[in-house]
Short mmCIF file of C-alpha atoms in Angstrom, two decimals:
data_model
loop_
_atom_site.label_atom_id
_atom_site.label_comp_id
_atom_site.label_asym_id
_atom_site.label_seq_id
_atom_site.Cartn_x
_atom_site.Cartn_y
_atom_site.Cartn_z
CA UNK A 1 17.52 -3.09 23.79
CA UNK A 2 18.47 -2.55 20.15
CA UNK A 3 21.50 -4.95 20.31
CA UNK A 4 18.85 -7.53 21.00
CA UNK A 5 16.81 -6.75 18.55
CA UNK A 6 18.89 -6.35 15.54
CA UNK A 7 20.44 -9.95 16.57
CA UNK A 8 17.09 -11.65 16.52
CA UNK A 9 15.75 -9.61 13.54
CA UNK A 10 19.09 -10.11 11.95
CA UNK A 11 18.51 -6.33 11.40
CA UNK A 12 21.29 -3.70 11.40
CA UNK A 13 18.58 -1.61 12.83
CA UNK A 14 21.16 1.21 13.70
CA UNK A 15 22.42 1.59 10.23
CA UNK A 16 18.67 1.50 8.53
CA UNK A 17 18.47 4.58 10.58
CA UNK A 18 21.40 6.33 9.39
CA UNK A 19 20.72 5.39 5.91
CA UNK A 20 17.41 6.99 6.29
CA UNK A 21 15.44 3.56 6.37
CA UNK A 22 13.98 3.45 9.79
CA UNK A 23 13.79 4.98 13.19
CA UNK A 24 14.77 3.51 16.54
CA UNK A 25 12.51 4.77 19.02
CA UNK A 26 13.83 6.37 22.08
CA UNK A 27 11.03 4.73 24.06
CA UNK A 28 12.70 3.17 27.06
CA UNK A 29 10.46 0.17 26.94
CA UNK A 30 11.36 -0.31 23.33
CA UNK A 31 7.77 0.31 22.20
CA UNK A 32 6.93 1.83 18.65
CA UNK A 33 5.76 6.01 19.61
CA UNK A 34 2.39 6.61 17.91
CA UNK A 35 3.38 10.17 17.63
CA UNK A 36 6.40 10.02 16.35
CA UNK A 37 4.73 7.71 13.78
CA UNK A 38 1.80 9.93 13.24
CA UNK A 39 3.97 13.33 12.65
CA UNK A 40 6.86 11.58 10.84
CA UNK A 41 3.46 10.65 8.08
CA UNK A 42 2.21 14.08 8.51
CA UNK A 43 5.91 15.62 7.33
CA UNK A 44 6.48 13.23 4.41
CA UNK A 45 3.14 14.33 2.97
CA UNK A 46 4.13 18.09 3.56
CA UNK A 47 7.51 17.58 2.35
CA UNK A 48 6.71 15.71 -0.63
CA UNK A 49 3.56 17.75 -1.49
CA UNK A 50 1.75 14.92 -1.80
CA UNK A 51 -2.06 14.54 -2.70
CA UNK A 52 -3.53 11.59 -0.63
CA UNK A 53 -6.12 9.92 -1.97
CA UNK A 54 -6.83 7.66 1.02
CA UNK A 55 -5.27 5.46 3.55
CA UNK A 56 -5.57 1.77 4.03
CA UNK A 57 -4.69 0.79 7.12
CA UNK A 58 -4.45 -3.22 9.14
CA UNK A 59 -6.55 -1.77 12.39
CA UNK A 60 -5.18 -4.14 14.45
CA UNK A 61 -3.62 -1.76 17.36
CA UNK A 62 -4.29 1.25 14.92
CA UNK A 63 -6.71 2.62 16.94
CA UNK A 64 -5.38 6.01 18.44
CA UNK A 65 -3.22 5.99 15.12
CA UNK A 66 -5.98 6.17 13.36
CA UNK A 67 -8.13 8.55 15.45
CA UNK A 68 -5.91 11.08 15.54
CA UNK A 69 -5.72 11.12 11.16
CA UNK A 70 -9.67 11.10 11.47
CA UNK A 71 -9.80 14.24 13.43
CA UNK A 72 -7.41 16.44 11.81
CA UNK A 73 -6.97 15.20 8.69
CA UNK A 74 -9.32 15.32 5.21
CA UNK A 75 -8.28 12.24 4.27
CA UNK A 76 -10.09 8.68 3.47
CA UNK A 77 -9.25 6.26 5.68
CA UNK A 78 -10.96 2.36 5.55
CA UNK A 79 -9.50 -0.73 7.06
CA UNK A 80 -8.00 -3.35 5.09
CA UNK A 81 -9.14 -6.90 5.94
CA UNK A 82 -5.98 -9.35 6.99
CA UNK A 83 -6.53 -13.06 5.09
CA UNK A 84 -6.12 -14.42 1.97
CA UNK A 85 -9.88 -13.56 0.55
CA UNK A 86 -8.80 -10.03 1.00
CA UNK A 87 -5.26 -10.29 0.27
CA UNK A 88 -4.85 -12.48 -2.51
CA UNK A 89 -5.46 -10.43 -5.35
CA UNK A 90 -2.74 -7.77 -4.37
CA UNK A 91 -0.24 -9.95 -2.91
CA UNK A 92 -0.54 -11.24 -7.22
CA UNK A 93 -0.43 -7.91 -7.87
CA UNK A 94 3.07 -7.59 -6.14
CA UNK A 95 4.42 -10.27 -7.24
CA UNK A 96 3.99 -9.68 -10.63
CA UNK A 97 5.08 -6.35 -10.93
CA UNK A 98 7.73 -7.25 -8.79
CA UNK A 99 8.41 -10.55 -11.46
CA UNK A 100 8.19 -7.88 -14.80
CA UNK A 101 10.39 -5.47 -12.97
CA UNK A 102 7.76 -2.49 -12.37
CA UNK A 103 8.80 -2.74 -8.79
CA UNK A 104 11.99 -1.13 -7.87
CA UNK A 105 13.02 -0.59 -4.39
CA UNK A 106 15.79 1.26 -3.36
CA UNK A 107 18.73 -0.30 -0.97
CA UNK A 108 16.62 -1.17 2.18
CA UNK A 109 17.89 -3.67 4.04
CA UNK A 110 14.76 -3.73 6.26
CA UNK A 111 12.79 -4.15 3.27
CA UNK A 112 14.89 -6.18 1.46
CA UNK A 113 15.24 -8.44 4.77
CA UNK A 114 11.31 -8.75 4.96
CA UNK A 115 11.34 -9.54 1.10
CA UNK A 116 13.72 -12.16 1.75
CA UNK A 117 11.65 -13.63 4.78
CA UNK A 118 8.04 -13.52 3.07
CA UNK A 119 7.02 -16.82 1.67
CA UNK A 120 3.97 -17.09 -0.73
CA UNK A 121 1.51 -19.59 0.61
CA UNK A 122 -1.59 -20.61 -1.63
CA UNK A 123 -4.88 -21.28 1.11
CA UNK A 124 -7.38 -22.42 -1.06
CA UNK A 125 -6.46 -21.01 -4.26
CA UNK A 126 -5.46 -17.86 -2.58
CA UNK A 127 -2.13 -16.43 -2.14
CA UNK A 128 -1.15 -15.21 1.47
CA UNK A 129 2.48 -14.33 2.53
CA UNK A 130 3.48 -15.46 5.55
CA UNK A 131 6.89 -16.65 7.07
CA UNK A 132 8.74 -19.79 7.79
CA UNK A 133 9.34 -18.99 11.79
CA UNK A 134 7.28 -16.67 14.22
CA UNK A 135 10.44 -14.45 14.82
CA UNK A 136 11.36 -13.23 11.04
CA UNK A 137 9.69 -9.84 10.18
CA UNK A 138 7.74 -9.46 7.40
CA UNK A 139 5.92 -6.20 8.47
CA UNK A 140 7.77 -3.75 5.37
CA UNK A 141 6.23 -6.83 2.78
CA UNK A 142 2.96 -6.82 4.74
CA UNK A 143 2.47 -2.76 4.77
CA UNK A 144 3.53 -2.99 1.26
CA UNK A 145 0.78 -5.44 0.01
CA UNK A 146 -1.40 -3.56 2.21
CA UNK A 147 -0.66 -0.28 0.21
CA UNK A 148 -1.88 -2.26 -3.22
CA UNK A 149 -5.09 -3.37 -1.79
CA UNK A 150 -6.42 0.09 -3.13
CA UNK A 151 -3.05 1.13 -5.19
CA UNK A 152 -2.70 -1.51 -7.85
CA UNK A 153 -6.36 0.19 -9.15
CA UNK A 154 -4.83 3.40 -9.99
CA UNK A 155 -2.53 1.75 -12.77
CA UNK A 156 -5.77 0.54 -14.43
CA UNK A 157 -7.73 2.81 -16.96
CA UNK A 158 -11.58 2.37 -15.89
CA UNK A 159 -12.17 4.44 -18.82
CA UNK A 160 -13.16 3.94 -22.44
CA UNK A 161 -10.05 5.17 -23.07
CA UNK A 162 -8.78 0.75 -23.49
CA UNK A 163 -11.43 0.13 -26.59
CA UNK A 164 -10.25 -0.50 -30.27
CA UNK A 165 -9.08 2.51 -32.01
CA UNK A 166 -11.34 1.82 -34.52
CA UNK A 167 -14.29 1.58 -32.04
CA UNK A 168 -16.95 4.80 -32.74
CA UNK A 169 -16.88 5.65 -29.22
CA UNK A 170 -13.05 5.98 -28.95
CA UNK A 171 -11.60 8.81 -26.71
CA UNK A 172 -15.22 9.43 -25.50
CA UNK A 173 -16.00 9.90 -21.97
CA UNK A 174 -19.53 8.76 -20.70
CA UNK A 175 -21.64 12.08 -20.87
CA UNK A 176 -20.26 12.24 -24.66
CA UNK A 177 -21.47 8.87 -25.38
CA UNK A 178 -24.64 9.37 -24.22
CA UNK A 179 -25.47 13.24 -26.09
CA UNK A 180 -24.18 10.97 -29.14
CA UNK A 181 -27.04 8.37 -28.50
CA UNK A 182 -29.44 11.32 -27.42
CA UNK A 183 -28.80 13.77 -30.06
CA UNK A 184 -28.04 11.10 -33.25
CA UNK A 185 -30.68 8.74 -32.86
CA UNK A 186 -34.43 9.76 -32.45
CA UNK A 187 -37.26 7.29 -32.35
#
């Protein structure tokens, strides 16, 4: 039951839920609903009108999850490799912008009690979380690196928009650049 659970999460599961943090599912067996999962994601993008761009997902024991978005959604889904080759790069990611303070959470204890559970391993000069016994959750810290994989590009200008102010081709985009080359120089 949920008394269980809380106790060997050390959890308050019950008041996540009443703060608006998580959902206790009403499964008798205890088991996560896919449903409930599915159309609880299908409301927050409605009510939040947002625009998704695409959806990384772990695909272990995603797959009717997953299925179900493919059918009757538009969106871009793609699997995000588990391990530290894939990993690495935005578990940095997190960690620094969680280090220069461009990370703020709000007062989730499940979060905050996955944060506090994560420990940063390095595996070959990559850097994994993982955690220090098999029963501490780190799930909320794993879904969030997960969510970087593809999200810590979208804070990066693949533009010319970075080069020297000074530069010629400054505040150009690529079809300008090349009518300047095309039109300006003729051999």
């Amino acid at each position: 039951g949920i008394n269980a659970k809380m106790k060997a999460d050390s959890i308050n599961y019950e008041r996540a839920e009443t703060e608006g943090f998580a959902t206790i599912t009403k499964n008798r067996f205890g088991n996560i609903d896919q449903d409930e999962v599915y159309h609880w994601m299908l409301n927050f993008v409605k009510d939040h009108n947002l625009n998704v761009q695409a959806i990384g997902y772990d695909a272990w024991g995603t797959g009717s999850f997953i299925r179900s978005l493919d059918e009757l959604e538009d969106w871009n889904l793609f699997p995000i490799r588990q391990g530290a080759r894939s990993l690495s790069e935005p578990t940095k990611f997190v960690q620094d912008q969680f280090t220069e303070g461009n990370i703020i959470i709000p007062d989730d204890r499940v979060l905050k009690a996955c944060l506090s559970n994560a420990v940063l391993t390095d595996k070959d000069n990559q850097l994994l979380i993982d955690k220090n016994r098999s029963n501490l959750k780190i799930d909320a810290v794993d879904a969030l690196i997960d969510a970087m994989y593809q999200g810590m590009l979208h804070f990066t200008p693949w533009t010319n928009e970075k080069v020297d102010k000074n530069d010629v081709f400054h505040g150009m985009n690529n079809d300008q650049i090349n009518d300047y080359f095309h039109n300006d120089f003729t051999f």
